Amino acid sequence: MPATHNKVYRTKGYKAGGQILSWAYFHDLGCYAVKREKGIDYFKHPHDFKTLPGFEVNQLARLNMLYSGDSGMSAWFSRQIKYEYRKRWVNFQPQQPERYYLPEIDGDTRKHKVILKWLPPKFLKKIPLRKMRQDFMDGFRWWYYDGRTGEAVIVLCKDKQWETVRIFDPMWLTNLSHKDVQALFRNQIFFDVPDMVQALQFMRVIRLCSIFKIHAGADWKAISEKYFKKDTSKS
């Protein structure tokens, strides 16, 4: 909810994971992703975005969808949501809250305070992990956080050919090979100071992958039992 509304409105029900930073469509995963300050939400279909609060859909409409050109549907949706935003949501109508007015009056606005009740949006319950290239770090030069898109960018150069690998979700790093995990672990990610919190999320995942030997093809069940399962036996 916009900060300007906090004096008058209180929220109930759905709690967002922070400000929206960027959003994207991934053709290989067949879903949309919305990156926030405290996590990423995945949506299967364009109409699932109708379940988001109206003020958040407004934010999405003001941002360019990353990789929208990878499919006809995502390209259309990227254009359509901007069109609907300009027309004030004629056909595509986001969720609007139930309002409960309180007897309490705000001293500054002289208006009754209001509780806004939001229903939970229709997210994908399981995080889709993207398949990553394997053992491609021979030409590694550096990696950095791109504050414009919310992605970690790995810069490679081999045989004088430069290329980049962009990673939207820090959890996708768990699908790198063990060799690639170690290469990133040995090199601190670069970032601008305002982006430090977001950039270090990628570094934190890489550190955990290195410590617990998490990588593509790893036995997650065995890792969980070895490091995280509590001893429930009675003494």
JSON list of C-alpha atoms in Angstrom, two decimals:
[
{"chain": "A", "resi": 1, "resn": "MET", "atom": "CA", "xyz": [0.00, 0.00, 0.00]},
{"chain": "A", "resi": 2, "resn": "PRO", "atom": "CA", "xyz": [1.35, 3.49, -0.82]},
{"chain": "A", "resi": 3, "resn": "ALA", "atom": "CA", "xyz": [3.01, 5.18, 2.16]},
{"chain": "A", "resi": 4, "resn": "THR", "atom": "CA", "xyz": [0.74, 8.21, 1.75]},
{"chain": "A", "resi": 5, "resn": "HIS", "atom": "CA", "xyz": [-2.26, 6.08, 2.74]},
{"chain": "A", "resi": 6, "resn": "ASN", "atom": "CA", "xyz": [-0.81, 4.70, 5.96]},
{"chain": "A", "resi": 7, "resn": "LYS", "atom": "CA", "xyz": [-2.30, 7.42, 8.16]},
{"chain": "A", "resi": 8, "resn": "VAL", "atom": "CA", "xyz": [-5.86, 6.65, 7.12]},
{"chain": "A", "resi": 9, "resn": "TYR", "atom": "CA", "xyz": [-5.80, 3.00, 6.00]},
{"chain": "A", "resi": 10, "resn": "ARG", "atom": "CA", "xyz": [-4.91, -0.19, 7.80]},
{"chain": "A", "resi": 11, "resn": "THR", "atom": "CA", "xyz": [-4.66, -3.50, 5.98]},
{"chain": "A", "resi": 12, "resn": "LYS", "atom": "CA", "xyz": [-5.99, -6.92, 6.88]},
{"chain": "A", "resi": 13, "resn": "GLY", "atom": "CA", "xyz": [-5.43, -10.28, 5.22]},
{"chain": "A", "resi": 14, "resn": "TYR", "atom": "CA", "xyz": [-2.87, -10.27, 2.40]},
{"chain": "A", "resi": 15, "resn": "LYS", "atom": "CA", "xyz": [0.52, -8.80, 3.30]},
{"chain": "A", "resi": 16, "resn": "ALA", "atom": "CA", "xyz": [2.86, -7.99, 0.42]},
{"chain": "A", "resi": 17, "resn": "GLY", "atom": "CA", "xyz": [6.55, -8.86, 0.55]},
{"chain": "A", "resi": 18, "resn": "GLY", "atom": "CA", "xyz": [7.72, -5.30, 0.10]},
{"chain": "A", "resi": 19, "resn": "GLN", "atom": "CA", "xyz": [7.95, -2.89, -2.81]},
{"chain": "A", "resi": 20, "resn": "ILE", "atom": "CA", "xyz": [7.81, -4.31, -6.35]},
{"chain": "A", "resi": 21, "resn": "LEU", "atom": "CA", "xyz": [11.21, -4.01, -8.04]},
{"chain": "A", "resi": 22, "resn": "SER", "atom": "CA", "xyz": [10.67, -5.63, -11.45]},
{"chain": "A", "resi": 23, "resn": "TRP", "atom": "CA", "xyz": [8.69, -8.31, -13.24]},
{"chain": "A", "resi": 24, "resn": "ALA", "atom": "CA", "xyz": [9.36, -10.73, -16.07]},
{"chain": "A", "resi": 25, "resn": "TYR", "atom": "CA", "xyz": [8.05, -13.57, -18.20]},
{"chain": "A", "resi": 26, "resn": "PHE", "atom": "CA", "xyz": [10.05, -16.79, -18.59]},
{"chain": "A", "resi": 27, "resn": "HIS", "atom": "CA", "xyz": [9.04, -18.80, -21.63]},
{"chain": "A", "resi": 28, "resn": "ASP", "atom": "CA", "xyz": [10.91, -21.94, -20.57]},
{"chain": "A", "resi": 29, "resn": "LEU", "atom": "CA", "xyz": [9.08, -21.96, -17.22]},
{"chain": "A", "resi": 30, "resn": "GLY", "atom": "CA", "xyz": [5.75, -20.87, -18.70]},
{"chain": "A", "resi": 31, "resn": "CYS", "atom": "CA", "xyz": [5.09, -18.34, -15.95]},
{"chain": "A", "resi": 32, "resn": "TYR", "atom": "CA", "xyz": [5.42, -14.73, -14.86]},
{"chain": "A", "resi": 33, "resn": "ALA", "atom": "CA", "xyz": [7.55, -13.54, -11.93]},
{"chain": "A", "resi": 34, "resn": "VAL", "atom": "CA", "xyz": [7.20, -10.43, -9.78]},
{"chain": "A", "resi": 35, "resn": "LYS", "atom": "CA", "xyz": [10.30, -9.50, -7.80]},
{"chain": "A", "resi": 36, "resn": "ARG", "atom": "CA", "xyz": [9.80, -7.73, -4.48]},
{"chain": "A", "resi": 37, "resn": "GLU", "atom": "CA", "xyz": [12.13, -6.47, -1.79]},
{"chain": "A", "resi": 38, "resn": "LYS", "atom": "CA", "xyz": [11.53, -9.64, 0.24]},
{"chain": "A", "resi": 39, "resn": "GLY", "atom": "CA", "xyz": [10.95, -12.36, -2.32]},
{"chain": "A", "resi": 40, "resn": "ILE", "atom": "CA", "xyz": [9.48, -13.34, -5.68]},
{"chain": "A", "resi": 41, "resn": "ASP", "atom": "CA", "xyz": [5.89, -14.24, -6.54]},
{"chain": "A", "resi": 42, "resn": "TYR", "atom": "CA", "xyz": [5.13, -16.45, -9.56]},
{"chain": "A", "resi": 43, "resn": "PHE", "atom": "CA", "xyz": [1.93, -16.35, -11.62]},
{"chain": "A", "resi": 44, "resn": "LYS", "atom": "CA", "xyz": [0.81, -18.90, -14.21]},
{"chain": "A", "resi": 45, "resn": "HIS", "atom": "CA", "xyz": [-1.65, -16.88, -16.30]},
{"chain": "A", "resi": 46, "resn": "PRO", "atom": "CA", "xyz": [-2.22, -13.18, -17.09]},
{"chain": "A", "resi": 47, "resn": "HIS", "atom": "CA", "xyz": [-5.68, -13.24, -15.48]},
{"chain": "A", "resi": 48, "resn": "ASP", "atom": "CA", "xyz": [-4.07, -14.32, -12.19]},
{"chain": "A", "resi": 49, "resn": "PHE", "atom": "CA", "xyz": [-2.78, -10.75, -11.87]},
{"chain": "A", "resi": 50, "resn": "LYS", "atom": "CA", "xyz": [-6.37, -9.64, -11.32]},
{"chain": "A", "resi": 51, "resn": "THR", "atom": "CA", "xyz": [-6.08, -11.17, -7.85]},
{"chain": "A", "resi": 52, "resn": "LEU", "atom": "CA", "xyz": [-3.39, -8.62, -6.90]},
{"chain": "A", "resi": 53, "resn": "PRO", "atom": "CA", "xyz": [-4.44, -5.41, -5.13]},
{"chain": "A", "resi": 54, "resn": "GLY", "atom": "CA", "xyz": [-5.15, -2.57, -7.54]},
{"chain": "A", "resi": 55, "resn": "PHE", "atom": "CA", "xyz": [-2.27, -0.39, -6.33]},
{"chain": "A", "resi": 56, "resn": "GLU", "atom": "CA", "xyz": [0.21, -3.20, -7.05]},
{"chain": "A", "resi": 57, "resn": "VAL", "atom": "CA", "xyz": [-1.11, -3.75, -10.57]},
{"chain": "A", "resi": 58, "resn": "ASN", "atom": "CA", "xyz": [-0.67, 0.00, -11.05]},
{"chain": "A", "resi": 59, "resn": "GLN", "atom": "CA", "xyz": [3.00, -0.44, -10.13]},
{"chain": "A", "resi": 60, "resn": "LEU", "atom": "CA", "xyz": [3.41, -3.29, -12.62]},
{"chain": "A", "resi": 61, "resn": "ALA", "atom": "CA", "xyz": [1.85, -1.22, -15.39]},
{"chain": "A", "resi": 62, "resn": "ARG", "atom": "CA", "xyz": [4.46, 1.48, -14.84]},
{"chain": "A", "resi": 63, "resn": "LEU", "atom": "CA", "xyz": [7.31, -1.04, -15.22]},
{"chain": "A", "resi": 64, "resn": "ASN", "atom": "CA", "xyz": [8.45, -2.70, -18.43]},
{"chain": "A", "resi": 65, "resn": "MET", "atom": "CA", "xyz": [8.04, -6.47, -18.34]},
{"chain": "A", "resi": 66, "resn": "LEU", "atom": "CA", "xyz": [11.39, -8.20, -18.83]},
{"chain": "A", "resi": 67, "resn": "TYR", "atom": "CA", "xyz": [11.57, -10.76, -21.66]},
{"chain": "A", "resi": 68, "resn": "SER", "atom": "CA", "xyz": [7.99, -10.03, -22.72]},
{"chain": "A", "resi": 69, "resn": "GLY", "atom": "CA", "xyz": [8.99, -10.54, -26.35]},
{"chain": "A", "resi": 70, "resn": "ASP", "atom": "CA", "xyz": [9.75, -14.23, -25.78]},
{"chain": "A", "resi": 71, "resn": "SER", "atom": "CA", "xyz": [6.12, -15.20, -26.47]},
{"chain": "A", "resi": 72, "resn": "GLY", "atom": "CA", "xyz": [3.11, -13.71, -28.21]},
{"chain": "A", "resi": 73, "resn": "MET", "atom": "CA", "xyz": [0.94, -13.90, -25.10]},
{"chain": "A", "resi": 74, "resn": "SER", "atom": "CA", "xyz": [3.41, -12.14, -22.80]},
{"chain": "A", "resi": 75, "resn": "ALA", "atom": "CA", "xyz": [4.06, -9.44, -25.41]},
{"chain": "A", "resi": 76, "resn": "TRP", "atom": "CA", "xyz": [0.31, -8.84, -25.71]},
{"chain": "A", "resi": 77, "resn": "PHE", "atom": "CA", "xyz": [-0.15, -8.79, -21.93]},
{"chain": "A", "resi": 78, "resn": "SER", "atom": "CA", "xyz": [2.70, -6.33, -21.47]},
{"chain": "A", "resi": 79, "resn": "ARG", "atom": "CA", "xyz": [1.02, -3.92, -23.89]},
{"chain": "A", "resi": 80, "resn": "GLN", "atom": "CA", "xyz": [-2.50, -4.58, -22.60]},
{"chain": "A", "resi": 81, "resn": "ILE", "atom": "CA", "xyz": [-1.76, -3.89, -18.95]},
{"chain": "A", "resi": 82, "resn": "LYS", "atom": "CA", "xyz": [-0.26, -0.51, -19.86]},
{"chain": "A", "resi": 83, "resn": "TYR", "atom": "CA", "xyz": [-3.29, 0.26, -22.01]},
{"chain": "A", "resi": 84, "resn": "GLU", "atom": "CA", "xyz": [-5.70, -0.71, -19.22]},
{"chain": "A", "resi": 85, "resn": "TYR", "atom": "CA", "xyz": [-3.74, 1.43, -16.76]},
{"chain": "A", "resi": 86, "resn": "ARG", "atom": "CA", "xyz": [-4.13, 4.49, -19.01]},
{"chain": "A", "resi": 87, "resn": "LYS", "atom": "CA", "xyz": [-7.86, 3.76, -19.47]},
{"chain": "A", "resi": 88, "resn": "ARG", "atom": "CA", "xyz": [-8.32, 3.13, -15.72]},
{"chain": "A", "resi": 89, "resn": "TRP", "atom": "CA", "xyz": [-9.01, -0.59, -15.96]},
{"chain": "A", "resi": 90, "resn": "VAL", "atom": "CA", "xyz": [-11.97, -0.91, -18.30]},
{"chain": "A", "resi": 91, "resn": "ASN", "atom": "CA", "xyz": [-11.65, -4.63, -19.08]},
{"chain": "A", "resi": 92, "resn": "PHE", "atom": "CA", "xyz": [-8.88, -5.79, -16.74]},
{"chain": "A", "resi": 93, "resn": "GLN", "atom": "CA", "xyz": [-10.04, -5.02, -13.21]},
{"chain": "A", "resi": 94, "resn": "PRO", "atom": "CA", "xyz": [-7.63, -5.76, -10.32]},
{"chain": "A", "resi": 95, "resn": "GLN", "atom": "CA", "xyz": [-8.78, -6.74, -6.84]},
{"chain": "A", "resi": 96, "resn": "GLN", "atom": "CA", "xyz": [-10.42, -4.03, -4.76]},
{"chain": "A", "resi": 97, "resn": "PRO", "atom": "CA", "xyz": [-10.60, -4.42, -0.96]},
{"chain": "A", "resi": 98, "resn": "GLU", "atom": "CA", "xyz": [-13.54, -4.63, 1.37]},
{"chain": "A", "resi": 99, "resn": "ARG", "atom": "CA", "xyz": [-13.67, -1.46, 3.47]},
{"chain": "A", "resi": 100, "resn": "TYR", "atom": "CA", "xyz": [-14.48, -1.26, 7.17]},
{"chain": "A", "resi": 101, "resn": "TYR", "atom": "CA", "xyz": [-14.77, 2.26, 8.60]},
{"chain": "A", "resi": 102, "resn": "LEU", "atom": "CA", "xyz": [-13.61, 2.82, 12.18]},
{"chain": "A", "resi": 103, "resn": "PRO", "atom": "CA", "xyz": [-14.99, 5.43, 14.60]},
{"chain": "A", "resi": 104, "resn": "GLU", "atom": "CA", "xyz": [-11.42, 6.66, 15.11]},
{"chain": "A", "resi": 105, "resn": "ILE", "atom": "CA", "xyz": [-10.60, 9.90, 13.23]},
{"chain": "A", "resi": 106, "resn": "ASP", "atom": "CA", "xyz": [-7.10, 10.78, 12.09]},
{"chain": "A", "resi": 107, "resn": "GLY", "atom": "CA", "xyz": [-5.89, 14.06, 13.59]},
{"chain": "A", "resi": 108, "resn": "ASP", "atom": "CA", "xyz": [-4.19, 15.27, 10.40]},
{"chain": "A", "resi": 109, "resn": "THR", "atom": "CA", "xyz": [-6.67, 14.26, 7.70]},
{"chain": "A", "resi": 110, "resn": "ARG", "atom": "CA", "xyz": [-9.83, 14.60, 9.83]},
{"chain": "A", "resi": 111, "resn": "LYS", "atom": "CA", "xyz": [-11.15, 11.44, 8.20]},
{"chain": "A", "resi": 112, "resn": "HIS", "atom": "CA", "xyz": [-12.31, 8.16, 9.69]},
{"chain": "A", "resi": 113, "resn": "LYS", "atom": "CA", "xyz": [-9.65, 5.48, 9.62]},
{"chain": "A", "resi": 114, "resn": "VAL", "atom": "CA", "xyz": [-10.40, 2.52, 7.39]},
{"chain": "A", "resi": 115, "resn": "ILE", "atom": "CA", "xyz": [-9.47, -1.17, 7.45]},
{"chain": "A", "resi": 116, "resn": "LEU", "atom": "CA", "xyz": [-8.87, -2.59, 3.98]},
{"chain": "A", "resi": 117, "resn": "LYS", "atom": "CA", "xyz": [-9.34, -6.34, 3.74]},
{"chain": "A", "resi": 118, "resn": "TRP", "atom": "CA", "xyz": [-7.47, -8.01, 0.85]},
{"chain": "A", "resi": 119, "resn": "LEU", "atom": "CA", "xyz": [-7.87, -11.59, -0.33]},
{"chain": "A", "resi": 120, "resn": "PRO", "atom": "CA", "xyz": [-4.66, -13.55, -0.97]},
{"chain": "A", "resi": 121, "resn": "PRO", "atom": "CA", "xyz": [-3.52, -13.39, -4.63]},
{"chain": "A", "resi": 122, "resn": "LYS", "atom": "CA", "xyz": [-3.30, -16.51, -6.77]},
{"chain": "A", "resi": 123, "resn": "PHE", "atom": "CA", "xyz": [0.42, -17.31, -6.67]},
{"chain": "A", "resi": 124, "resn": "LEU", "atom": "CA", "xyz": [2.13, -20.49, -7.76]},
{"chain": "A", "resi": 125, "resn": "LYS", "atom": "CA", "xyz": [2.70, -22.48, -4.57]},
{"chain": "A", "resi": 126, "resn": "LYS", "atom": "CA", "xyz": [5.89, -24.14, -5.78]},
{"chain": "A", "resi": 127, "resn": "ILE", "atom": "CA", "xyz": [8.93, -22.09, -6.82]},
{"chain": "A", "resi": 128, "resn": "PRO", "atom": "CA", "xyz": [9.86, -23.03, -10.41]},
{"chain": "A", "resi": 129, "resn": "LEU", "atom": "CA", "xyz": [13.61, -23.65, -10.63]},
{"chain": "A", "resi": 130, "resn": "ARG", "atom": "CA", "xyz": [15.11, -22.78, -13.97]},
{"chain": "A", "resi": 131, "resn": "LYS", "atom": "CA", "xyz": [17.54, -25.17, -15.63]},
{"chain": "A", "resi": 132, "resn": "MET", "atom": "CA", "xyz": [20.96, -23.54, -15.67]},
{"chain": "A", "resi": 133, "resn": "ARG", "atom": "CA", "xyz": [23.96, -23.96, -17.93]},
{"chain": "A", "resi": 134, "resn": "GLN", "atom": "CA", "xyz": [26.53, -26.31, -16.42]},
{"chain": "A", "resi": 135, "resn": "ASP", "atom": "CA", "xyz": [30.30, -25.87, -16.05]},
{"chain": "A", "resi": 136, "resn": "PHE", "atom": "CA", "xyz": [30.40, -22.59, -17.97]},
{"chain": "A", "resi": 137, "resn": "MET", "atom": "CA", "xyz": [32.67, -20.59, -15.65]},
{"chain": "A", "resi": 138, "resn": "ASP", "atom": "CA", "xyz": [35.95, -21.12, -17.52]},
{"chain": "A", "resi": 139, "resn": "GLY", "atom": "CA", "xyz": [35.60, -17.63, -18.96]},
{"chain": "A", "resi": 140, "resn": "PHE", "atom": "CA", "xyz": [34.35, -16.03, -15.74]},
{"chain": "A", "resi": 141, "resn": "ARG", "atom": "CA", "xyz": [35.36, -12.39, -15.26]},
{"chain": "A", "resi": 142, "resn": "TRP", "atom": "CA", "xyz": [33.05, -10.96, -12.60]},
{"chain": "A", "resi": 143, "resn": "TRP", "atom": "CA", "xyz": [29.43, -10.79, -11.53]},
{"chain": "A", "resi": 144, "resn": "TYR", "atom": "CA", "xyz": [27.30, -7.89, -10.41]},
{"chain": "A", "resi": 145, "resn": "TYR", "atom": "CA", "xyz": [23.77, -6.94, -9.38]},
{"chain": "A", "resi": 146, "resn": "ASP", "atom": "CA", "xyz": [21.76, -4.97, -11.94]},
{"chain": "A", "resi": 147, "resn": "GLY", "atom": "CA", "xyz": [19.54, -2.62, -9.96]},
{"chain": "A", "resi": 148, "resn": "ARG", "atom": "CA", "xyz": [17.47, -1.76, -13.05]},
{"chain": "A", "resi": 149, "resn": "THR", "atom": "CA", "xyz": [16.16, -5.32, -13.49]},
{"chain": "A", "resi": 150, "resn": "GLY", "atom": "CA", "xyz": [16.79, -6.94, -10.10]},
{"chain": "A", "resi": 151, "resn": "GLU", "atom": "CA", "xyz": [19.03, -9.61, -11.65]},
{"chain": "A", "resi": 152, "resn": "ALA", "atom": "CA", "xyz": [22.49, -10.96, -10.92]},
{"chain": "A", "resi": 153, "resn": "VAL", "atom": "CA", "xyz": [24.61, -10.75, -14.07]},
{"chain": "A", "resi": 154, "resn": "ILE", "atom": "CA", "xyz": [27.54, -13.12, -14.64]},
{"chain": "A", "resi": 155, "resn": "VAL", "atom": "CA", "xyz": [30.08, -11.71, -17.11]},
{"chain": "A", "resi": 156, "resn": "LEU", "atom": "CA", "xyz": [32.05, -14.23, -19.19]},
{"chain": "A", "resi": 157, "resn": "CYS", "atom": "CA", "xyz": [34.80, -13.87, -21.78]},
{"chain": "A", "resi": 158, "resn": "LYS", "atom": "CA", "xyz": [36.29, -16.83, -23.64]},
{"chain": "A", "resi": 159, "resn": "ASP", "atom": "CA", "xyz": [38.30, -16.67, -26.86]},
{"chain": "A", "resi": 160, "resn": "LYS", "atom": "CA", "xyz": [37.68, -12.91, -26.90]},
{"chain": "A", "resi": 161, "resn": "GLN", "atom": "CA", "xyz": [33.91, -13.52, -26.99]},
{"chain": "A", "resi": 162, "resn": "TRP", "atom": "CA", "xyz": [32.00, -11.66, -24.28]},
{"chain": "A", "resi": 163, "resn": "GLU", "atom": "CA", "xyz": [28.61, -12.78, -22.97]},
{"chain": "A", "resi": 164, "resn": "THR", "atom": "CA", "xyz": [26.42, -12.45, -19.91]},
{"chain": "A", "resi": 165, "resn": "VAL", "atom": "CA", "xyz": [24.19, -14.82, -17.97]},
{"chain": "A", "resi": 166, "resn": "ARG", "atom": "CA", "xyz": [21.34, -13.13, -16.11]},
{"chain": "A", "resi": 167, "resn": "ILE", "atom": "CA", "xyz": [19.72, -14.66, -13.02]},
{"chain": "A", "resi": 168, "resn": "PHE", "atom": "CA", "xyz": [16.37, -13.29, -11.81]},
{"chain": "A", "resi": 169, "resn": "ASP", "atom": "CA", "xyz": [15.73, -15.53, -8.80]},
{"chain": "A", "resi": 170, "resn": "PRO", "atom": "CA", "xyz": [18.55, -16.22, -6.30]},
{"chain": "A", "resi": 171, "resn": "MET", "atom": "CA", "xyz": [17.15, -19.73, -5.80]},
{"chain": "A", "resi": 172, "resn": "TRP", "atom": "CA", "xyz": [18.07, -20.58, -9.39]},
{"chain": "A", "resi": 173, "resn": "LEU", "atom": "CA", "xyz": [21.70, -20.59, -8.26]},
{"chain": "A", "resi": 174, "resn": "THR", "atom": "CA", "xyz": [20.99, -23.93, -6.59]},
{"chain": "A", "resi": 175, "resn": "ASN", "atom": "CA", "xyz": [20.76, -25.42, -10.10]},
{"chain": "A", "resi": 176, "resn": "LEU", "atom": "CA", "xyz": [24.35, -24.54, -11.00]},
{"chain": "A", "resi": 177, "resn": "SER", "atom": "CA", "xyz": [27.02, -27.23, -11.06]},
{"chain": "A", "resi": 178, "resn": "HIS", "atom": "CA", "xyz": [29.27, -27.62, -8.02]},
{"chain": "A", "resi": 179, "resn": "LYS", "atom": "CA", "xyz": [32.18, -26.16, -10.01]},
{"chain": "A", "resi": 180, "resn": "ASP", "atom": "CA", "xyz": [30.17, -23.08, -10.96]},
{"chain": "A", "resi": 181, "resn": "VAL", "atom": "CA", "xyz": [28.94, -22.60, -7.39]},
{"chain": "A", "resi": 182, "resn": "GLN", "atom": "CA", "xyz": [32.52, -22.56, -6.14]},
{"chain": "A", "resi": 183, "resn": "ALA", "atom": "CA", "xyz": [33.55, -20.07, -8.82]},
{"chain": "A", "resi": 184, "resn": "LEU", "atom": "CA", "xyz": [30.89, -17.59, -7.67]},
{"chain": "A", "resi": 185, "resn": "PHE", "atom": "CA", "xyz": [31.60, -18.30, -4.01]},
{"chain": "A", "resi": 186, "resn": "ARG", "atom": "CA", "xyz": [35.23, -17.25, -4.48]},
{"chain": "A", "resi": 187, "resn": "ASN", "atom": "CA", "xyz": [34.21, -13.92, -6.03]},
{"chain": "A", "resi": 188, "resn": "GLN", "atom": "CA", "xyz": [32.22, -11.23, -4.25]},
{"chain": "A", "resi": 189, "resn": "ILE", "atom": "CA", "xyz": [29.31, -9.82, -6.22]},
{"chain": "A", "resi": 190, "resn": "PHE", "atom": "CA", "xyz": [29.60, -6.14, -7.24]},
{"chain": "A", "resi": 191, "resn": "PHE", "atom": "CA", "xyz": [26.72, -3.76, -6.54]},
{"chain": "A", "resi": 192, "resn": "ASP", "atom": "CA", "xyz": [25.78, -0.13, -6.01]},
{"chain": "A", "resi": 193, "resn": "VAL", "atom": "CA", "xyz": [25.35, 0.78, -2.36]},
{"chain": "A", "resi": 194, "resn": "PRO", "atom": "CA", "xyz": [21.54, 1.33, -2.58]},
{"chain": "A", "resi": 195, "resn": "ASP", "atom": "CA", "xyz": [21.22, -2.23, -3.97]},
{"chain": "A", "resi": 196, "resn": "MET", "atom": "CA", "xyz": [23.26, -3.92, -1.24]},
{"chain": "A", "resi": 197, "resn": "VAL", "atom": "CA", "xyz": [20.39, -5.78, 0.44]},
{"chain": "A", "resi": 198, "resn": "GLN", "atom": "CA", "xyz": [19.14, -7.27, -2.82]},
{"chain": "A", "resi": 199, "resn": "ALA", "atom": "CA", "xyz": [22.62, -8.12, -4.12]},
{"chain": "A", "resi": 200, "resn": "LEU", "atom": "CA", "xyz": [23.61, -9.93, -0.95]},
{"chain": "A", "resi": 201, "resn": "GLN", "atom": "CA", "xyz": [20.60, -12.24, -1.31]},
{"chain": "A", "resi": 202, "resn": "PHE", "atom": "CA", "xyz": [22.40, -13.82, -4.27]},
{"chain": "A", "resi": 203, "resn": "MET", "atom": "CA", "xyz": [25.66, -14.02, -2.32]},
{"chain": "A", "resi": 204, "resn": "ARG", "atom": "CA", "xyz": [23.86, -15.58, 0.64]},
{"chain": "A", "resi": 205, "resn": "VAL", "atom": "CA", "xyz": [22.38, -18.35, -1.53]},
{"chain": "A", "resi": 206, "resn": "ILE", "atom": "CA", "xyz": [25.78, -19.07, -3.08]},
{"chain": "A", "resi": 207, "resn": "ARG", "atom": "CA", "xyz": [27.34, -19.27, 0.38]},
{"chain": "A", "resi": 208, "resn": "LEU", "atom": "CA", "xyz": [24.71, -21.78, 1.53]},
{"chain": "A", "resi": 209, "resn": "CYS", "atom": "CA", "xyz": [25.18, -23.81, -1.66]},
{"chain": "A", "resi": 210, "resn": "SER", "atom": "CA", "xyz": [28.92, -23.96, -1.02]},
{"chain": "A", "resi": 211, "resn": "ILE", "atom": "CA", "xyz": [28.62, -24.87, 2.66]},
{"chain": "A", "resi": 212, "resn": "PHE", "atom": "CA", "xyz": [25.93, -27.54, 2.26]},
{"chain": "A", "resi": 213, "resn": "LYS", "atom": "CA", "xyz": [27.10, -28.80, -1.15]},
{"chain": "A", "resi": 214, "resn": "ILE", "atom": "CA", "xyz": [23.87, -27.82, -2.90]},
{"chain": "A", "resi": 215, "resn": "HIS", "atom": "CA", "xyz": [24.10, -27.90, -6.69]},
{"chain": "A", "resi": 216, "resn": "ALA", "atom": "CA", "xyz": [22.41, -29.34, -9.78]},
{"chain": "A", "resi": 217, "resn": "GLY", "atom": "CA", "xyz": [21.75, -33.04, -9.27]},
{"chain": "A", "resi": 218, "resn": "ALA", "atom": "CA", "xyz": [22.32, -32.89, -5.50]},
{"chain": "A", "resi": 219, "resn": "ASP", "atom": "CA", "xyz": [20.24, -35.14, -3.27]},
{"chain": "A", "resi": 220, "resn": "TRP", "atom": "CA", "xyz": [18.09, -32.61, -1.44]},
{"chain": "A", "resi": 221, "resn": "LYS", "atom": "CA", "xyz": [16.61, -35.25, 0.85]},
{"chain": "A", "resi": 222, "resn": "ALA", "atom": "CA", "xyz": [20.04, -36.44, 1.96]},
{"chain": "A", "resi": 223, "resn": "ILE", "atom": "CA", "xyz": [21.22, -32.86, 2.51]},
{"chain": "A", "resi": 224, "resn": "SER", "atom": "CA", "xyz": [18.13, -32.08, 4.57]},
{"chain": "A", "resi": 225, "resn": "GLU", "atom": "CA", "xyz": [18.55, -35.17, 6.72]},
{"chain": "A", "resi": 226, "resn": "LYS", "atom": "CA", "xyz": [22.25, -34.52, 7.24]},
{"chain": "A", "resi": 227, "resn": "TYR", "atom": "CA", "xyz": [22.16, -30.83, 8.11]},
{"chain": "A", "resi": 228, "resn": "PHE", "atom": "CA", "xyz": [18.63, -29.74, 8.98]},
{"chain": "A", "resi": 229, "resn": "LYS", "atom": "CA", "xyz": [16.65, -32.65, 10.41]},
{"chain": "A", "resi": 230, "resn": "LYS", "atom": "CA", "xyz": [16.19, -32.34, 14.15]},
{"chain": "A", "resi": 231, "resn": "ASP", "atom": "CA", "xyz": [16.83, -35.31, 16.39]},
{"chain": "A", "resi": 232, "resn": "THR", "atom": "CA", "xyz": [13.38, -36.35, 17.60]},
{"chain": "A", "resi": 233, "resn": "SER", "atom": "CA", "xyz": [14.53, -39.43, 19.51]},
{"chain": "A", "resi": 234, "resn": "LYS", "atom": "CA", "xyz": [13.73, -39.45, 23.20]},
{"chain": "A", "resi": 235, "resn": "SER", "atom": "CA", "xyz": [16.62, -39.47, 25.64]}
]
